[in-house]
Amino acid sequence: MSELPTFITRLFPYRARFAPTVFGRMHYVDEGEGRPVLLLHGNPTWSFLYREVMAGLAGGPYRVVAPDLIGLGLSDKPRELSAHTLRRHGESLLELVQGLELKDVVLVVQDWGGPIGAWMAARAGGRVTGLVVMNTALLKPERFRTTAFHRFSRMPVVSDVAFRLFNFPLPVLGRTQGDPSSISGDVARAYAWPLRKVVDRAAPLALARMVPNGPEHPTVAELTEGDAWARSFQGPVELVWGVKDPILGRALRRHREVFPRARVTETPAGHFLQEEVPEEIVAAIRRVADAR
């Protein structure tokens, strides 16, 4: 791994740690002592997304662990699209959780971190005891209505050119935000930096295509397992949502139905709400961690 440039380390002053997994070497941040809080990002971001949340939890009774999904951030980057499956991502995450001996975990998820985290939790033997859910599709789809973004990702040739050569969707992340300036300047550069090499850009396209467009899609089986875990989960849950998210803003309704007792915080943020309302996320994590 190349040494991080100064413009990133100024914003993300955390020690890089690495763990071997079945899917490749996984980068993660591991800070503090106390109850584990596992922060899971999605596509096409990395643990950098949670830097303000980690800062807000610093000094508290928490062991904050923020991994990078394989293919993203500072983790290994398999070059074959077919290497990326929900199961492989879930297995590598489970291996990290077991290797770090994380128990009584507050699981915090957004985007692909939701279904991957739920699949992992279903196989983690009760290690997850608290849950904070943000702008994700944790559940098996009711109907297979993909977004324009996900339909574009399946267009032959054009999508490969956009994702591989032009590092799509990194240049337009700000358009998914309530405040587009929340992902700009050095912050936008920090998201693009781990994928600066064309050969390393398989994961964003693969993860986009992992969103099921029909009942026969291979991801549906793993989504069904995660859905069952979520519906049976008995621990404290909070939902924190960016309602201006053009991708998953409307997904809040289904999550309210599945978690009827969850406290819900609606915010004017967009998809990557960690950049806009980290204080709301920190507050939700603290409440879930304090609920016994």
XYZ file of N, CA and C in Angstrom, residues 37-285:
747
model
N -17.912 -1.046 18.636
C -18.799 -0.386 17.685
C -18.207 -0.636 16.304
N -18.943 -1.359 15.469
C -18.455 -1.759 14.151
C -19.124 -0.889 13.092
N -18.333 -0.087 12.387
C -18.825 0.885 11.418
C -18.617 0.353 10.006
N -19.712 0.125 9.281
C -19.620 -0.474 7.947
C -20.084 0.501 6.875
N -19.220 0.734 5.899
C -19.523 1.613 4.771
C -20.055 0.787 3.607
N -20.277 1.464 2.480
C -20.736 0.779 1.280
C -19.948 1.206 0.055
N -20.627 1.302 -1.055
C -20.029 1.569 -2.360
C -20.141 3.057 -2.701
N -19.086 3.714 -3.142
C -17.716 3.278 -3.388
C -16.753 3.865 -2.351
N -17.195 3.961 -1.113
C -16.442 4.690 -0.091
C -15.513 3.765 0.686
N -14.984 4.270 1.806
C -14.123 3.471 2.683
C -14.248 4.026 4.085
N -13.457 3.523 5.020
C -13.594 3.912 6.422
C -13.422 5.408 6.645
N -12.793 6.107 5.721
C -12.691 7.567 5.764
C -14.058 8.212 5.974
N -15.102 7.592 5.462
C -16.468 8.107 5.576
C -16.882 8.321 7.025
N -16.321 7.547 7.935
C -16.729 7.589 9.342
C -15.791 8.420 10.215
N -14.914 9.215 9.623
C -13.897 9.896 10.433
C -14.515 10.829 11.476
N -15.591 11.550 11.124
C -16.212 12.463 12.087
C -16.989 11.689 13.148
N -17.554 10.558 12.777
C -18.229 9.701 13.756
C -17.206 9.142 14.735
N -16.070 8.683 14.222
C -15.017 8.171 15.103
C -14.514 9.260 16.044
N -14.369 10.468 15.538
C -13.930 11.575 16.388
C -14.956 11.853 17.480
N -16.237 11.738 17.144
C -17.285 11.977 18.125
C -17.365 10.919 19.205
N -16.912 9.716 18.893
C -16.927 8.620 19.869
C -15.629 8.530 20.662
N -14.606 9.259 20.237
C -13.296 9.188 20.895
C -13.403 9.607 22.355
N -12.705 8.885 23.196
C -12.721 9.179 24.625
C -13.859 8.537 25.372
N -14.797 7.943 24.635
C -15.906 7.249 25.279
C -15.562 5.797 25.532
N -16.479 5.071 26.164
C -16.209 3.663 26.497
C -16.471 2.732 25.319
N -15.797 3.021 24.199
C -16.056 2.268 22.979
C -14.750 1.836 22.319
N -14.790 0.643 21.758
C -13.743 0.191 20.855
C -14.312 0.327 19.452
N -13.865 1.304 18.714
C -14.427 1.617 17.408
C -13.607 0.916 16.327
N -14.273 0.058 15.566
C -13.629 -0.695 14.490
C -14.308 -0.316 13.179
N -13.512 0.165 12.227
C -14.046 0.597 10.935
C -13.236 -0.054 9.820
N -13.735 -1.139 9.233
C -13.006 -1.810 8.150
C -13.323 -1.203 6.791
N -12.464 -1.490 5.833
C -12.720 -1.200 4.423
C -13.132 -2.501 3.747
N -14.268 -2.502 3.064
C -14.647 -3.676 2.296
C -13.533 -4.031 1.313
N -13.351 -5.319 1.088
C -12.376 -5.759 0.097
C -12.733 -5.128 -1.256
N -11.717 -4.604 -1.921
C -11.932 -3.926 -3.194
C -12.027 -2.426 -3.076
N -12.162 -1.926 -1.842
C -12.330 -0.494 -1.619
C -11.349 -0.001 -0.560
N -11.175 1.314 -0.503
C -10.293 1.880 0.505
C -8.883 1.344 0.386
N -8.329 0.969 1.519
C -6.947 0.490 1.578
C -6.862 -1.030 1.614
N -7.992 -1.706 1.480
C -8.004 -3.173 1.432
C -7.539 -3.665 0.064
N -7.238 -4.979 -0.010
C -6.864 -5.581 -1.289
C -7.964 -5.366 -2.320
N -7.575 -5.390 -3.588
C -8.511 -5.074 -4.668
C -8.495 -6.162 -5.739
N -9.300 -7.210 -5.564
C -9.423 -8.220 -6.619
C -9.869 -7.562 -7.926
N -9.314 -8.006 -9.023
C -9.557 -7.332 -10.300
C -10.686 -7.937 -11.111
N -11.161 -9.119 -10.714
C -12.246 -9.758 -11.450
C -13.591 -9.356 -10.853
N -14.517 -8.926 -11.693
C -15.850 -8.574 -11.200
C -16.506 -9.752 -10.503
N -16.292 -10.952 -11.035
C -16.939 -12.143 -10.487
C -16.451 -12.491 -9.090
N -15.325 -11.908 -8.671
C -14.818 -12.188 -7.324
C -15.721 -11.602 -6.251
N -16.488 -10.579 -6.615
C -17.298 -9.866 -5.625
C -18.691 -10.476 -5.527
N -18.979 -11.042 -4.365
C -20.320 -11.523 -4.049
C -20.644 -11.078 -2.634
N -21.925 -11.014 -2.324
C -22.310 -10.646 -0.968
C -21.730 -11.646 0.023
N -21.762 -12.915 -0.330
C -21.248 -13.945 0.575
C -19.758 -13.744 0.856
N -18.964 -13.481 -0.171
C -17.527 -13.295 0.052
C -17.259 -12.071 0.925
N -17.977 -10.997 0.667
C -17.800 -9.814 1.511
C -18.222 -10.116 2.945
N -19.322 -10.844 3.100
C -19.778 -11.194 4.441
C -18.820 -12.122 5.164
N -18.266 -13.087 4.432
C -17.318 -14.019 5.051
C -16.052 -13.305 5.515
N -15.554 -12.379 4.712
C -14.337 -11.669 5.109
C -14.602 -10.794 6.323
N -15.774 -10.194 6.384
C -16.125 -9.375 7.541
C -16.290 -10.235 8.789
N -16.935 -11.381 8.644
C -17.098 -12.290 9.774
C -15.742 -12.763 10.284
N -14.833 -13.029 9.369
C -13.493 -13.453 9.770
C -12.798 -12.360 10.579
N -12.978 -11.107 10.180
C -12.393 -9.997 10.937
C -13.003 -9.910 12.329
N -14.312 -9.984 12.411
C -15.004 -9.892 13.705
C -14.559 -11.012 14.638
N -14.462 -12.212 14.116
C -14.016 -13.336 14.941
C -12.550 -13.197 15.319
N -11.721 -12.766 14.375
C -10.300 -12.627 14.651
C -10.003 -11.571 15.699
N -10.792 -10.505 15.712
C -10.621 -9.451 16.713
C -11.373 -9.754 18.006
N -12.080 -10.884 18.022
C -12.843 -11.323 19.195
C -13.839 -10.251 19.639
N -14.557 -9.695 18.661
C -15.559 -8.679 18.967
C -16.844 -9.351 19.432
N -17.331 -8.939 20.588
C -18.582 -9.459 21.144
C -19.380 -8.294 21.711
N -20.691 -8.489 21.851
C -21.572 -7.428 22.342
C -21.417 -6.188 21.466
N -21.512 -6.400 20.160
C -21.184 -5.386 19.162
C -22.390 -4.500 18.857
N -22.149 -3.192 18.791
C -23.105 -2.264 18.187
C -22.732 -2.165 16.709
N -23.614 -2.664 15.849
C -23.373 -2.689 14.412
C -23.989 -1.440 13.784
N -23.178 -0.694 13.049
C -23.606 0.560 12.423
C -23.423 0.399 10.918
N -24.516 0.540 10.145
C -24.450 0.191 8.728
C -25.048 1.283 7.850
N -24.501 1.362 6.630
C -25.006 2.276 5.600
C -24.675 1.678 4.242
N -25.574 1.905 3.262
C -25.371 1.426 1.899
C -25.114 -0.097 1.931
N -24.137 -0.600 1.165
C -23.881 -2.043 1.143
C -23.454 -2.588 2.499
N -23.024 -1.722 3.403
C -22.728 -2.193 4.752
C -23.925 -2.819 5.424
N -25.143 -2.430 5.006
C -26.353 -2.989 5.601
C -26.544 -4.464 5.306
N -26.730 -4.843 4.037
C -26.925 -6.267 3.747
C -25.712 -7.129 4.048
N -24.505 -6.594 3.832
C -23.312 -7.374 4.169
C -23.227 -7.568 5.674
N -23.482 -6.507 6.426
C -23.451 -6.606 7.883
C -24.517 -7.524 8.431
N -25.718 -7.492 7.845
C -26.798 -8.360 8.314
C -26.474 -9.827 8.043
N -25.924 -10.115 6.858
C -25.550 -11.500 6.551
C -24.490 -11.968 7.534
N -23.504 -11.114 7.802
C -22.463 -11.460 8.771
C -23.067 -11.703 10.144
N -23.947 -10.807 10.578
C -24.539 -10.924 11.912
C -25.340 -12.208 12.058
N -25.990 -12.628 10.972
C -26.778 -13.856 11.019
C -25.917 -15.076 11.304
N -24.634 -14.982 11.002
C -23.717 -16.107 11.191
C -22.715 -15.874 12.312
N -22.918 -14.817 13.062
C -21.923 -14.431 14.063
C -22.254 -14.935 15.455
N -23.269 -15.768 15.584
C -23.555 -16.385 16.873
C -23.938 -15.417 17.972
N -24.759 -14.437 17.654
C -25.237 -13.515 18.678
C -24.254 -12.446 19.092
N -23.196 -12.246 18.318
C -22.207 -11.219 18.674
C -22.769 -9.804 18.549
N -23.718 -9.603 17.649
C -24.302 -8.272 17.453
C -25.488 -8.108 18.394
N -25.430 -7.075 19.243
C -26.471 -6.864 20.256
C -27.104 -5.482 20.180
N -26.631 -4.633 19.285
C -27.220 -3.318 19.063
C -27.055 -2.947 17.606
N -27.960 -2.096 17.090
C -27.980 -1.841 15.653
C -28.366 -0.390 15.367
N -27.568 0.264 14.525
C -27.893 1.585 13.993
C -27.897 1.463 12.474
N -29.028 1.799 11.862
C -29.226 1.593 10.429
C -29.388 2.944 9.742
N -28.648 3.143 8.657
C -28.683 4.401 7.916
C -28.714 4.127 6.415
N -29.601 4.775 5.708
C -29.646 4.800 4.249
C -29.040 3.564 3.599
N -29.785 2.495 3.705
C -29.360 1.207 3.182
C -30.584 0.449 2.704
N -30.371 -0.725 2.158
C -31.444 -1.652 1.826
C -31.107 -2.955 2.531
N -31.386 -2.972 3.814
C -31.028 -4.109 4.659
C -31.854 -5.345 4.318
N -33.003 -5.142 3.678
C -34.009 -6.184 3.540
C -34.069 -6.733 2.116
N -34.606 -7.925 2.010
C -34.869 -8.507 0.695
C -35.875 -7.629 -0.046
N -35.657 -7.359 -1.331
C -36.576 -6.473 -2.055
C -37.995 -7.023 -2.110
N -38.967 -6.119 -1.976
C -40.368 -6.490 -2.215
C -40.619 -6.581 -3.718
N -40.111 -5.575 -4.416
C -40.189 -5.516 -5.879
C -38.793 -5.176 -6.387
N -38.492 -5.623 -7.557
C -37.134 -5.449 -8.078
C -37.089 -4.225 -8.997
N -37.192 -3.066 -8.347
C -37.134 -1.792 -9.064
C -35.760 -1.166 -8.835
N -34.880 -1.334 -9.757
C -33.546 -0.768 -9.607
C -33.549 0.701 -10.019
N -32.584 1.443 -9.506
C -32.460 2.853 -9.841
C -31.792 3.023 -11.200
N -31.827 4.247 -11.719
C -31.154 4.534 -12.985
C -29.662 4.237 -12.885
N -29.087 4.512 -11.711
C -27.664 4.230 -11.497
C -27.373 2.745 -11.672
N -28.216 1.911 -11.068
C -27.962 0.472 -11.133
C -28.290 -0.097 -12.512
N -29.277 0.471 -13.186
C -29.536 0.044 -14.562
C -28.365 0.422 -15.465
N -27.816 1.592 -15.252
C -26.655 2.026 -16.039
C -25.473 1.082 -15.839
N -25.303 0.585 -14.609
C -24.157 -0.282 -14.313
C -24.198 -1.589 -15.095
N -25.355 -1.939 -15.636
C -25.487 -3.190 -16.393
C -25.414 -2.973 -17.906
N -25.244 -1.753 -18.334
C -25.154 -1.491 -19.772
C -23.798 -1.961 -20.293
N -23.784 -2.851 -21.277
C -22.504 -3.359 -21.787
C -21.624 -2.230 -22.313
N -20.347 -2.375 -22.105
C -19.298 -1.488 -22.610
C -19.363 -0.110 -21.958
N -20.500 0.567 -22.073
C -20.608 1.932 -21.559
C -20.322 1.977 -20.067
N -20.907 1.046 -19.316
C -20.694 1.053 -17.869
C -19.244 0.721 -17.529
N -18.653 -0.199 -18.270
C -17.245 -0.529 -18.020
C -16.345 0.679 -18.250
N -16.614 1.415 -19.302
C -15.824 2.615 -19.590
C -16.001 3.638 -18.477
N -17.239 3.871 -18.073
C -17.509 4.888 -17.053
C -16.877 4.525 -15.715
N -17.095 3.293 -15.274
C -16.592 2.881 -13.965
C -15.083 2.676 -13.971
N -14.569 2.060 -15.024
C -13.145 1.707 -15.045
C -12.263 2.898 -15.444
N -12.619 3.564 -16.524
C -11.752 4.628 -17.036
C -11.979 5.966 -16.345
N -13.241 6.259 -16.015
C -13.558 7.572 -15.453
C -13.864 7.529 -13.958
N -13.645 6.356 -13.349
C -13.793 6.203 -11.895
C -15.184 6.585 -11.410
N -16.184 6.373 -12.243
C -17.570 6.603 -11.853
C -17.943 5.633 -10.726
N -18.711 6.065 -9.723
C -19.383 7.354 -9.568
C -18.635 8.355 -8.695
N -17.345 8.147 -8.452
C -16.608 9.024 -7.533
C -16.730 10.502 -7.872
N -16.642 10.911 -9.148
C -16.697 12.350 -9.432
C -18.043 13.009 -9.137
N -19.096 12.224 -8.928
C -20.435 12.814 -8.755
C -21.061 12.474 -7.405
N -20.265 12.070 -6.424
C -20.834 11.717 -5.122
C -21.586 12.887 -4.499
N -21.110 14.107 -4.715
C -21.769 15.269 -4.129
C -23.210 15.425 -4.562
N -23.563 14.892 -5.725
C -24.933 15.019 -6.224
C -25.928 14.178 -5.431
N -25.425 13.258 -4.630
C -26.319 12.429 -3.813
C -26.580 13.044 -2.446
N -26.011 14.210 -2.182
C -26.044 14.801 -0.859
C -27.126 15.863 -0.722
N -27.572 16.097 0.519
C -28.423 17.235 0.780
C -27.669 18.516 0.520
N -26.413 18.550 0.950
C -25.504 19.666 0.693
C -24.383 19.152 -0.198
N -24.433 19.449 -1.495
C -23.413 18.909 -2.405
C -21.988 19.270 -2.018
N -21.802 20.395 -1.332
C -20.446 20.793 -0.955
C -19.864 19.917 0.144
N -20.688 19.046 0.747
C -20.182 18.166 1.806
C -19.192 17.138 1.271
N -19.242 16.867 -0.028
C -18.229 16.013 -0.662
C -17.615 16.817 -1.795
N -16.565 17.534 -1.460
C -15.872 18.383 -2.421
C -14.446 18.587 -1.930
N -13.617 19.200 -2.742
C -12.256 19.510 -2.329
C -11.482 18.280 -1.903
N -10.766 18.395 -0.784
C -9.932 17.295 -0.305
C -10.752 16.085 0.114
N -11.984 16.296 0.559
C -12.835 15.159 0.929
C -13.132 14.316 -0.307
N -13.521 14.954 -1.393
C -13.773 14.221 -2.635
C -12.503 13.535 -3.130
N -11.376 14.218 -3.029
C -10.098 13.626 -3.446
C -9.762 12.401 -2.600
N -10.099 12.437 -1.321
C -9.801 11.315 -0.426
C -10.617 10.080 -0.780
N -11.833 10.264 -1.263
C -12.613 9.105 -1.693
C -12.054 8.511 -2.981
N -11.566 9.353 -3.868
C -11.068 8.869 -5.154
C -9.666 8.273 -5.063
N -8.878 8.696 -4.088
C -7.465 8.321 -4.058
C -7.225 6.806 -4.029
N -7.946 6.007 -3.216
C -7.662 4.565 -3.204
C -7.950 3.880 -4.537
N -8.747 4.525 -5.396
C -9.107 3.943 -6.689
C -8.468 4.731 -7.835
N -7.299 5.297 -7.583
C -6.639 6.122 -8.590
C -6.093 5.298 -9.756
N -5.898 3.985 -9.557
C -5.388 3.118 -10.623
C -6.555 2.419 -11.318
N -6.540 2.440 -12.636
C -7.625 1.831 -13.410
C -7.811 0.361 -13.046
N -6.722 -0.358 -12.821
C -6.813 -1.796 -12.553
C -7.467 -2.094 -11.205
N -7.585 -1.093 -10.343
C -8.146 -1.306 -9.004
C -9.630 -0.985 -8.916
N -10.288 -0.713 -10.030
C -11.647 -0.171 -9.990
C -12.748 -1.194 -10.245
N -12.493 -2.441 -9.925
C -13.517 -3.465 -10.149
C -14.671 -3.356 -9.158
N -14.377 -3.082 -7.902
C -15.398 -3.171 -6.854
C -16.589 -2.248 -7.070
N -16.413 -0.967 -7.401
C -17.598 -0.121 -7.570
C -18.575 -0.652 -8.612
N -18.060 -1.156 -9.726
C -18.942 -1.714 -10.751
C -19.551 -3.028 -10.283
N -18.743 -3.880 -9.676
C -19.250 -5.170 -9.202
C -20.336 -4.988 -8.150
N -20.125 -4.081 -7.208
C -21.116 -3.854 -6.156
C -22.392 -3.257 -6.725
N -22.274 -2.399 -7.731
C -23.475 -1.869 -8.378
C -24.270 -2.993 -9.035
N -23.576 -3.919 -9.670
C -24.260 -5.033 -10.332
C -24.743 -6.086 -9.348
N -24.253 -6.045 -8.115
C -24.733 -6.979 -7.093
C -26.138 -6.643 -6.615
N -26.626 -5.436 -6.893
C -27.999 -5.080 -6.530
C -28.940 -5.900 -7.407
N -29.830 -6.705 -6.817
C -30.633 -7.629 -7.625
C -31.652 -6.914 -8.502
N -31.772 -7.382 -9.736
C -32.763 -6.848 -10.666
C -33.854 -7.862 -10.977
N -33.900 -8.936 -10.201
C -34.922 -9.955 -10.378
C -34.750 -11.053 -9.348
N -35.769 -11.901 -9.167
C -35.717 -12.926 -8.116
C -34.657 -13.988 -8.324
N -34.132 -14.125 -9.540
C -33.112 -15.137 -9.811
C -31.695 -14.607 -9.619
N -31.568 -13.338 -9.281
C -30.239 -12.754 -9.096
C -29.520 -13.477 -7.958
N -28.225 -13.775 -8.102
C -27.521 -14.566 -7.080
C -27.443 -13.907 -5.712
N -27.609 -12.599 -5.621
C -27.545 -11.921 -4.326
C -28.776 -12.175 -3.471
N -29.878 -12.583 -4.093
C -31.147 -12.691 -3.367
C -31.062 -13.678 -2.205
N -30.350 -14.771 -2.372
C -30.261 -15.774 -1.300
C -29.632 -15.181 -0.046
N -28.539 -14.436 -0.209
C -27.889 -13.826 0.956
C -28.736 -12.710 1.545
N -29.408 -11.941 0.691
C -30.308 -10.906 1.195
C -31.429 -11.518 2.021
N -31.889 -12.688 1.625
C -32.951 -13.362 2.370
C -32.470 -13.757 3.759
N -31.228 -14.220 3.863
C -30.673 -14.565 5.178
C -30.555 -13.331 6.066
N -30.060 -12.243 5.505
C -29.932 -11.017 6.278
C -31.268 -10.455 6.689
N -32.243 -10.539 5.808
C -33.603 -10.086 6.099
C -34.174 -10.851 7.287
N -33.999 -12.164 7.286
C -34.513 -12.988 8.388
C -33.846 -12.611 9.706
N -32.539 -12.350 9.661
C -31.850 -11.929 10.890
C -32.415 -10.608 11.394
N -32.589 -9.647 10.495
C -33.088 -8.330 10.901
C -34.468 -8.437 11.536
N -35.344 -9.239 10.949
C -36.708 -9.358 11.466
C -36.754 -10.065 12.815
N -35.754 -10.874 13.109
C -35.742 -11.595 14.387
C -34.899 -10.895 15.449
N -34.209 -9.827 15.085
C -33.297 -9.160 16.012
C -34.073 -8.518 17.159
N -33.628 -8.774 18.380
C -34.346 -8.307 19.566
C -33.631 -7.187 20.314
N -32.458 -6.789 19.868
C -31.712 -5.746 20.554
C -32.209 -4.356 20.205
N -31.644 -3.329 20.854
C -32.036 -1.953 20.550
C -31.621 -1.552 19.140
N -32.500 -0.806 18.476
C -32.271 -0.375 17.097
C -32.606 1.110 16.977
N -31.788 1.832 16.241
C -32.131 3.196 15.838
C -31.950 3.330 14.334
N -32.822 4.119 13.723
C -32.726 4.454 12.312
C -32.356 5.929 12.197
N -31.301 6.222 11.466
C -30.904 7.599 11.182
C -30.874 7.734 9.663
N -31.686 8.637 9.123
C -31.880 8.636 7.676
C -31.658 10.014 7.070
N -31.001 10.021 5.926
C -30.909 11.216 5.103
C -32.052 11.207 4.106
N -33.047 12.050 4.319
C -34.260 11.983 3.504
C -34.069 12.609 2.123
N -32.954 13.310 1.903
C -32.688 13.887 0.587
C -31.840 12.969 -0.288
N -31.676 11.752 0.134
C -30.934 10.743 -0.624
C -31.747 10.339 -1.853
N -31.246 10.584 -3.078
C -32.000 10.196 -4.266
C -31.968 8.702 -4.546
N -31.124 7.966 -3.833
C -30.982 6.528 -4.070
C -31.841 5.726 -3.100
N -31.688 5.987 -1.808
C -32.351 5.167 -0.791
C -33.152 5.986 0.219
N -33.437 7.224 -0.096
C -34.213 8.037 0.832
C -35.564 7.435 1.162
N -36.217 6.867 0.161
C -37.559 6.309 0.369
C -37.540 4.934 1.032
N -36.356 4.350 1.188
C -36.268 3.027 1.820
C -36.543 3.074 3.313
N -36.619 4.258 3.887
C -36.896 4.370 5.322
C -38.210 3.700 5.693
N -39.223 3.805 4.841
C -40.544 3.257 5.167
C -40.473 1.779 5.531
N -39.811 0.976 4.715
C -39.750 -0.464 4.984
C -38.991 -0.759 6.264
N -37.949 -0.011 6.524
C -37.174 -0.252 7.740
C -37.965 0.140 8.988
N -38.799 1.161 8.886
C -39.703 1.492 9.997
C -40.643 0.324 10.288
N -41.137 -0.298 9.229
C -42.082 -1.404 9.393
C -41.418 -2.607 10.044
N -40.191 -2.889 9.670
C -39.482 -4.052 10.213
C -39.004 -3.793 11.639
N -38.678 -2.537 11.943
C -38.213 -2.165 13.289
C -39.194 -1.163 13.908
N -40.410 -1.606 14.244
C -41.445 -0.662 14.703
C -41.116 0.022 16.019
N -40.238 -0.542 16.819
C -39.893 0.070 18.107
C -38.652 0.955 18.028
N -38.056 1.035 16.861
C -36.817 1.801 16.712
C -37.079 3.296 16.795
N -36.189 4.010 17.438
C -36.199 5.467 17.377
C -35.727 5.884 15.988
N -36.422 6.842 15.389
C -36.116 7.276 14.027
C -35.693 8.744 14.042
N -34.558 9.024 13.429
C -34.079 10.395 13.273
C -34.007 10.699 11.785
N -34.915 11.542 11.310
C -34.885 11.970 9.916
C -34.062 13.248 9.817
N -33.168 13.292 8.849
C -32.281 14.442 8.693
C -32.369 14.974 7.260
N -31.959 16.218 7.034
C -31.963 16.780 5.673
C -30.741 16.378 4.858
N -30.061 15.326 5.269
C -28.847 14.874 4.585
C -29.194 14.020 3.375
N -28.161 13.692 2.612
C -28.306 12.817 1.469
C -27.804 11.415 1.767
N -27.273 10.752 0.740
C -26.929 9.339 0.857
C -25.791 9.090 1.834
N -24.741 9.881 1.732
C -23.585 9.701 2.617
C -23.735 10.643 3.812
N -24.709 10.338 4.646
C -25.067 11.245 5.736
C -23.981 11.375 6.784
N -23.035 10.457 6.811
C -21.901 10.595 7.731
C -21.147 11.902 7.480
N -21.200 12.408 6.260
C -20.526 13.661 5.925
C -21.333 14.889 6.348
N -22.622 14.722 6.590
C -23.483 15.872 6.846
C -23.998 15.944 8.280
N -24.304 14.819 8.869
C -24.892 14.832 10.218
C -24.192 13.821 11.131
N -22.865 13.865 11.245
C -22.183 12.873 12.090
C -22.626 12.936 13.541
N -23.005 14.120 14.009
C -23.419 14.255 15.407
C -24.700 13.476 15.688
N -25.597 13.385 14.713
C -26.825 12.599 14.893
C -26.496 11.111 14.963
N -25.531 10.684 14.179
C -25.122 9.281 14.182
C -24.442 8.931 15.495
N -23.558 9.797 15.960
C -22.881 9.572 17.241
C -23.903 9.462 18.363
N -24.891 10.352 18.369
C -25.912 10.321 19.420
C -26.692 9.014 19.388
N -27.022 8.530 18.185
C -27.755 7.270 18.070
C -26.913 6.100 18.560
N -25.643 6.086 18.209
C -24.755 5.010 18.665
C -24.680 5.002 20.184
